[in-house]
Structure formats: structure tokens, C-alpha cells
mmCIF file of C-alpha atoms in Angstrom:
data_model
loop_
_atom_site.group_PDB
_atom_site.id
_atom_site.type_symbol
_atom_site.label_atom_id
_atom_site.label_comp_id
_atom_site.label_asym_id
_atom_site.label_seq_id
_atom_site.Cartn_x
_atom_site.Cartn_y
_atom_site.Cartn_z
ATOM 1 C CA MET A 1206 31.498 24.999 12.076
ATOM 2 C CA LEU A 1207 32.144 28.120 9.926
ATOM 3 C CA ASN A 1208 32.227 26.028 6.770
ATOM 4 C CA GLU A 1209 28.933 24.304 7.609
ATOM 5 C CA ASN A 1210 27.268 27.619 8.477
ATOM 6 C CA ILE A 1211 28.373 29.259 5.223
ATOM 7 C CA ARG A 1212 27.086 26.292 3.205
ATOM 8 C CA ALA A 1213 23.766 26.065 5.071
ATOM 9 C CA LEU A 1214 23.048 29.807 4.875
ATOM 10 C CA ARG A 1215 24.063 29.997 1.200
ATOM 11 C CA LYS A 1216 21.752 27.130 0.329
ATOM 12 C CA SER A 1217 18.923 28.609 2.384
ATOM 13 C CA LYS A 1218 19.201 31.763 0.259
ATOM 14 C CA GLY A 1219 18.946 29.606 -2.873
ATOM 15 C CA LEU A 1220 22.376 30.630 -4.142
ATOM 16 C CA SER A 1221 24.751 28.375 -6.023
ATOM 17 C CA GLN A 1222 28.437 28.547 -5.189
ATOM 18 C CA GLU A 1223 29.028 30.449 -8.422
ATOM 19 C CA GLU A 1224 26.302 33.028 -7.730
ATOM 20 C CA PHE A 1225 27.550 33.488 -4.182
ATOM 21 C CA ALA A 1226 31.152 33.842 -5.356
ATOM 22 C CA SER A 1227 30.077 36.427 -7.919
ATOM 23 C CA LYS A 1228 28.385 38.517 -5.234
ATOM 24 C CA LEU A 1229 31.551 38.411 -3.121
ATOM 25 C CA ASN A 1230 33.897 39.045 -6.086
ATOM 26 C CA VAL A 1231 35.774 35.785 -5.586
ATOM 27 C CA VAL A 1232 36.033 32.632 -7.687
ATOM 28 C CA ARG A 1233 33.759 29.651 -7.122
ATOM 29 C CA GLN A 1234 36.705 27.507 -5.994
ATOM 30 C CA THR A 1235 37.278 29.892 -3.069
ATOM 31 C CA VAL A 1236 33.706 29.371 -1.852
ATOM 32 C CA SER A 1237 34.168 25.624 -2.267
ATOM 33 C CA LYS A 1238 37.342 25.728 -0.140
ATOM 34 C CA TRP A 1239 35.530 27.674 2.589
ATOM 35 C CA GLU A 1240 32.630 25.230 2.621
ATOM 36 C CA ASN A 1241 34.929 22.196 2.665
ATOM 37 C CA GLY A 1242 37.020 23.650 5.486
ATOM 38 C CA LEU A 1243 40.188 23.845 3.380
ATOM 39 C CA SER A 1244 40.559 27.593 3.965
ATOM 40 C CA VAL A 1245 39.049 30.376 6.031
ATOM 41 C CA PRO A 1246 37.981 33.811 4.764
ATOM 42 C CA ASP A 1247 39.789 36.850 6.157
ATOM 43 C CA SER A 1248 37.947 39.255 8.447
ATOM 44 C CA GLU A 1249 36.871 41.696 5.715
ATOM 45 C CA THR A 1250 35.562 38.879 3.559
ATOM 46 C CA LEU A 1251 33.799 37.370 6.557
ATOM 47 C CA ILE A 1252 31.957 40.663 7.060
ATOM 48 C CA ARG A 1253 30.958 40.694 3.354
ATOM 49 C CA ILE A 1254 29.782 37.083 3.626
ATOM 50 C CA ALA A 1255 27.651 37.949 6.635
ATOM 51 C CA GLY A 1256 26.194 40.904 4.737
ATOM 52 C CA GLU A 1257 25.351 38.784 1.683
ATOM 53 C CA LEU A 1258 23.780 36.096 3.827
ATOM 54 C CA GLN A 1259 21.991 38.704 5.940
ATOM 55 C CA THR A 1260 23.243 37.248 9.192
ATOM 56 C CA PRO A 1261 25.569 38.521 11.913
ATOM 57 C CA VAL A 1262 29.215 37.410 11.870
ATOM 58 C CA SER A 1263 28.723 35.880 15.300
ATOM 59 C CA THR A 1264 26.155 33.488 13.818
ATOM 60 C CA LEU A 1265 28.616 32.456 11.126
ATOM 61 C CA LEU A 1266 31.290 31.764 13.742
ATOM 62 C CA GLY A 1267 28.910 30.345 16.380
ATOM 63 C CA GLU A 1268 26.805 27.247 16.610
ATOM 64 C CA THR A 1269 25.870 25.194 13.568
ATOM 65 C CA VAL A 1270 22.974 26.804 11.748
ATOM 66 C CA ILE A 1271 19.945 24.660 11.050
ATOM 67 C CA THR A 1272 17.991 26.139 8.209
ATOM 68 C CA GLU A 1273 15.033 25.166 6.142
ATOM 69 C CA THR A 1274 15.534 24.379 2.514
ATOM 70 C CA PRO A 1275 14.452 27.280 0.313
ATOM 71 C CA ASP A 1276 11.084 27.181 -1.312
ATOM 72 C CA ASN A 1277 12.163 25.967 -4.750
ATOM 73 C CA LEU A 1278 9.165 27.567 -6.409
ATOM 74 C CA GLN A 1279 9.985 30.933 -4.858
ATOM 75 C CA VAL A 1280 13.653 30.708 -5.888
ATOM 76 C CA LEU A 1281 12.679 29.634 -9.396
ATOM 77 C CA SER A 1282 10.149 32.441 -9.752
ATOM 78 C CA GLY A 1283 12.785 34.971 -8.663
ATOM 79 C CA LYS A 1284 15.217 33.710 -11.285
ATOM 80 C CA LEU A 1285 12.490 33.683 -13.940
ATOM 81 C CA GLU A 1286 11.606 37.269 -13.065
ATOM 82 C CA VAL A 1287 15.223 38.334 -13.620
ATOM 83 C CA LEU A 1288 15.313 36.465 -16.945
ATOM 84 C CA ASN A 1289 12.044 38.075 -18.051
ATOM 85 C CA GLU A 1290 13.401 41.527 -17.262
ATOM 86 C CA GLN A 1291 16.556 40.822 -19.282
ATOM 87 C CA LEU A 1292 14.529 39.523 -22.234
ATOM 88 C CA ALA A 1293 12.239 42.561 -22.120
ATOM 89 C CA LYS A 1294 15.262 44.869 -22.219
ATOM 90 C CA GLN A 1295 16.734 42.958 -25.168
ATOM 91 C CA GLN A 1296 13.449 43.105 -27.071
ATOM 92 C CA ALA A 1297 13.103 46.826 -26.407
ATOM 93 C CA GLU A 1298 16.650 47.399 -27.677
ATOM 94 C CA LYS A 1299 16.001 45.340 -30.824
ATOM 95 C CA ARG A 1300 12.767 47.249 -31.444
ATOM 96 C CA ARG A 1301 14.581 50.572 -31.032
ATOM 97 C CA ILE A 1302 17.324 49.544 -33.483
ATOM 98 C CA LEU A 1303 14.744 48.307 -36.004
ATOM 99 C CA HIS A 1304 12.828 51.580 -35.614
ATOM 100 C CA TYR A 1305 15.886 53.654 -36.451
ATOM 101 C CA LEU A 1306 16.746 51.348 -39.366
ATOM 102 C CA CYS A 1307 13.235 51.900 -40.776
ATOM 103 C CA ILE A 1308 13.648 55.658 -40.417
ATOM 104 C CA PHE A 1309 17.056 55.507 -42.128
ATOM 105 C CA PHE A 1310 15.712 53.308 -44.939
ATOM 106 C CA THR A 1311 12.765 55.655 -45.535
ATOM 107 C CA LEU A 1312 15.050 58.693 -45.619
ATOM 108 C CA VAL A 1313 17.390 56.985 -48.100
ATOM 109 C CA VAL A 1314 14.468 56.159 -50.407
ATOM 110 C CA VAL A 1315 13.199 59.756 -50.254
ATOM 111 C CA ILE A 1316 16.675 61.235 -50.858
ATOM 112 C CA ILE A 1317 17.353 58.966 -53.846
ATOM 113 C CA PHE A 1318 13.945 59.795 -55.292
ATOM 114 C CA ILE A 1319 14.579 63.540 -54.887
ATOM 115 C CA LEU A 1320 18.020 63.189 -56.508
ATOM 116 C CA LEU A 1321 16.541 61.292 -59.457
ATOM 117 C CA VAL A 1322 13.862 63.938 -59.959
ATOM 118 C CA GLN A 1323 16.441 66.725 -59.738
ATOM 119 C CA SER A 1324 18.770 65.062 -62.265
ATOM 120 C CA GLU A 1325 15.981 64.945 -64.894
ATOM 121 C CA SER A 1326 17.424 61.791 -66.522
ATOM 122 C CA PRO A 1327 20.700 63.262 -67.836
ATOM 123 C CA TYR A 1328 21.543 60.062 -69.687
ATOM 124 C CA GLN A 1329 18.961 60.869 -72.383
ATOM 125 C CA ASN A 1330 21.188 63.612 -73.873
ATOM 126 C CA TRP A 1331 24.318 61.468 -73.992
ATOM 127 C CA ASP A 1332 26.053 60.306 -77.142
ATOM 128 C CA TYR A 1333 25.523 56.555 -77.102
ATOM 129 C CA ASN A 1334 28.123 56.003 -79.827
ATOM 130 C CA ASP A 1335 30.734 56.204 -77.069
ATOM 131 C CA PRO A 1336 30.751 52.703 -75.469
ATOM 132 C CA GLU A 1337 31.363 54.049 -71.943
ATOM 133 C CA HIS A 1338 28.370 56.382 -72.156
ATOM 134 C CA ALA A 1339 26.270 53.629 -73.678
ATOM 135 C CA VAL A 1340 26.965 51.129 -70.877
ATOM 136 C CA PHE A 1341 26.645 53.674 -68.069
ATOM 137 C CA GLY A 1342 23.520 55.187 -69.653
ATOM 138 C CA VAL A 1343 21.815 51.795 -69.863
ATOM 139 C CA ILE A 1344 22.752 50.980 -66.260
ATOM 140 C CA TRP A 1345 21.510 54.378 -65.076
ATOM 141 C CA HIS A 1346 18.280 53.977 -67.052
ATOM 142 C CA ILE A 1347 17.655 50.495 -65.594
ATOM 143 C CA PHE A 1348 18.331 51.749 -62.053
ATOM 144 C CA GLU A 1349 15.991 54.686 -62.519
ATOM 145 C CA TRP A 1350 13.275 52.566 -64.108
ATOM 146 C CA VAL A 1351 13.409 49.887 -61.360
ATOM 147 C CA PHE A 1352 13.723 52.411 -58.528
ATOM 148 C CA VAL A 1353 10.732 54.491 -59.625
ATOM 149 C CA ARG A 1354 8.579 51.361 -59.658
ATOM 150 C CA ILE A 1355 9.854 49.953 -56.364
ATOM 151 C CA ALA A 1356 10.217 53.241 -54.423
ATOM 152 C CA PRO A 1357 6.512 53.607 -53.540
ATOM 153 C CA LEU A 1358 6.438 50.096 -52.072
ATOM 154 C CA ALA A 1359 9.732 50.647 -50.249
ATOM 155 C CA LEU A 1360 8.513 53.983 -48.897
ATOM 156 C CA ALA A 1361 5.230 52.455 -47.729
ATOM 157 C CA GLY A 1362 7.120 49.562 -46.106
ATOM 158 C CA GLY A 1363 9.465 51.971 -44.345
ATOM 159 C CA ILE A 1364 6.578 54.063 -43.010
ATOM 160 C CA VAL A 1365 4.698 50.970 -41.832
ATOM 161 C CA GLY A 1366 7.923 49.772 -40.154
ATOM 162 C CA ILE A 1367 8.330 53.121 -38.386
ATOM 163 C CA ILE A 1368 4.748 52.963 -37.127
ATOM 164 C CA LEU A 1369 4.954 49.339 -35.982
ATOM 165 C CA THR A 1370 8.301 49.724 -34.189
ATOM 166 C CA ARG A 1371 7.617 52.998 -32.388
ATOM 167 C CA LYS A 1372 7.879 52.997 -28.618
ATOM 168 C CA LYS A 1373 4.594 52.224 -26.956
ATOM 169 C CA ASN A 1374 3.802 53.845 -23.626
#
């Protein structure tokens, strides 16, 4: 009787054994044993079961419960609503991370540009007869030349990214 009532009420609430077990902080196999009559929950657990199933303990222990099958569409829409909320939270978190990455990228571009302007191309006064200065000077010159041409595009991209990823109210 108890096993049949637990099964019928759980199904009427549209809960799987795993979902029901999760709500009661037990493993799915425990719920299966209760429903198959292989074991009986203790009194504290019985009270928690009654609370989860929104029924009095006396109903669980009493006559066999005859319930209607849950409206599958209603159960499905409830689960979809939970999934949609989780997806919305994930998208908001991704947008927030991308926003801060755009801010960081823009700041890095600005800082590098300021450092290059402040250094006033020191490699131009170096003695290029020394092979180490020659190699490093060429590398520095190439970096500076490429950066100055790409920095405006990178800065514009970073600003556009900041604008597009800002939090919308």
C-alpha cells in the first residue's frame, strides 16, 4: 500500500525516481526499493516524502491513492521553463565575461600605445654593428610598425565589443 501510494503520488507530480530522490537527498535505488516494497522509509523520511508530495502522512499509509496522470504538456512546459532560465543565466555570464575581456583588451592596446609613444623609438640610436642590438632593434621596429597600423582597428574593435556586450536593462 505505502509503496503503491509513493509511486502513484510521485508520478502524479511528474517526477522521475531520480528527481524525487534528489529532492529527498537519497539515491534513486532507495526510491526504487520503496516503490517495489523491498524496504520502508523511516519516520523522518516518511514525513519528508509527504512534504515533497504535498500530502499528509496518513494518506501515504492509508488506502491506495488513485491519481490522474499529470498533464504531460504542463510538466514539459515546467521543465522547459527551468531550462530556459538556466540558459539565460549562462548567456548573461558569457556576455559579462566577454564584456570584461573587451575592456581588458582595449586597456592593453591603449597602454602599449602610450608606452610606445613614451619610448620615442629608442632603437633608432642604437649601434647596429652589434649583432644583438641589430636583431633586437629590427624586431622592435617591426613590432612598433605593425602595432601602430593595427592599434586603431584593435581599439575600435575593443570599443565596439564593450558597447555590444554591455548589460542591457
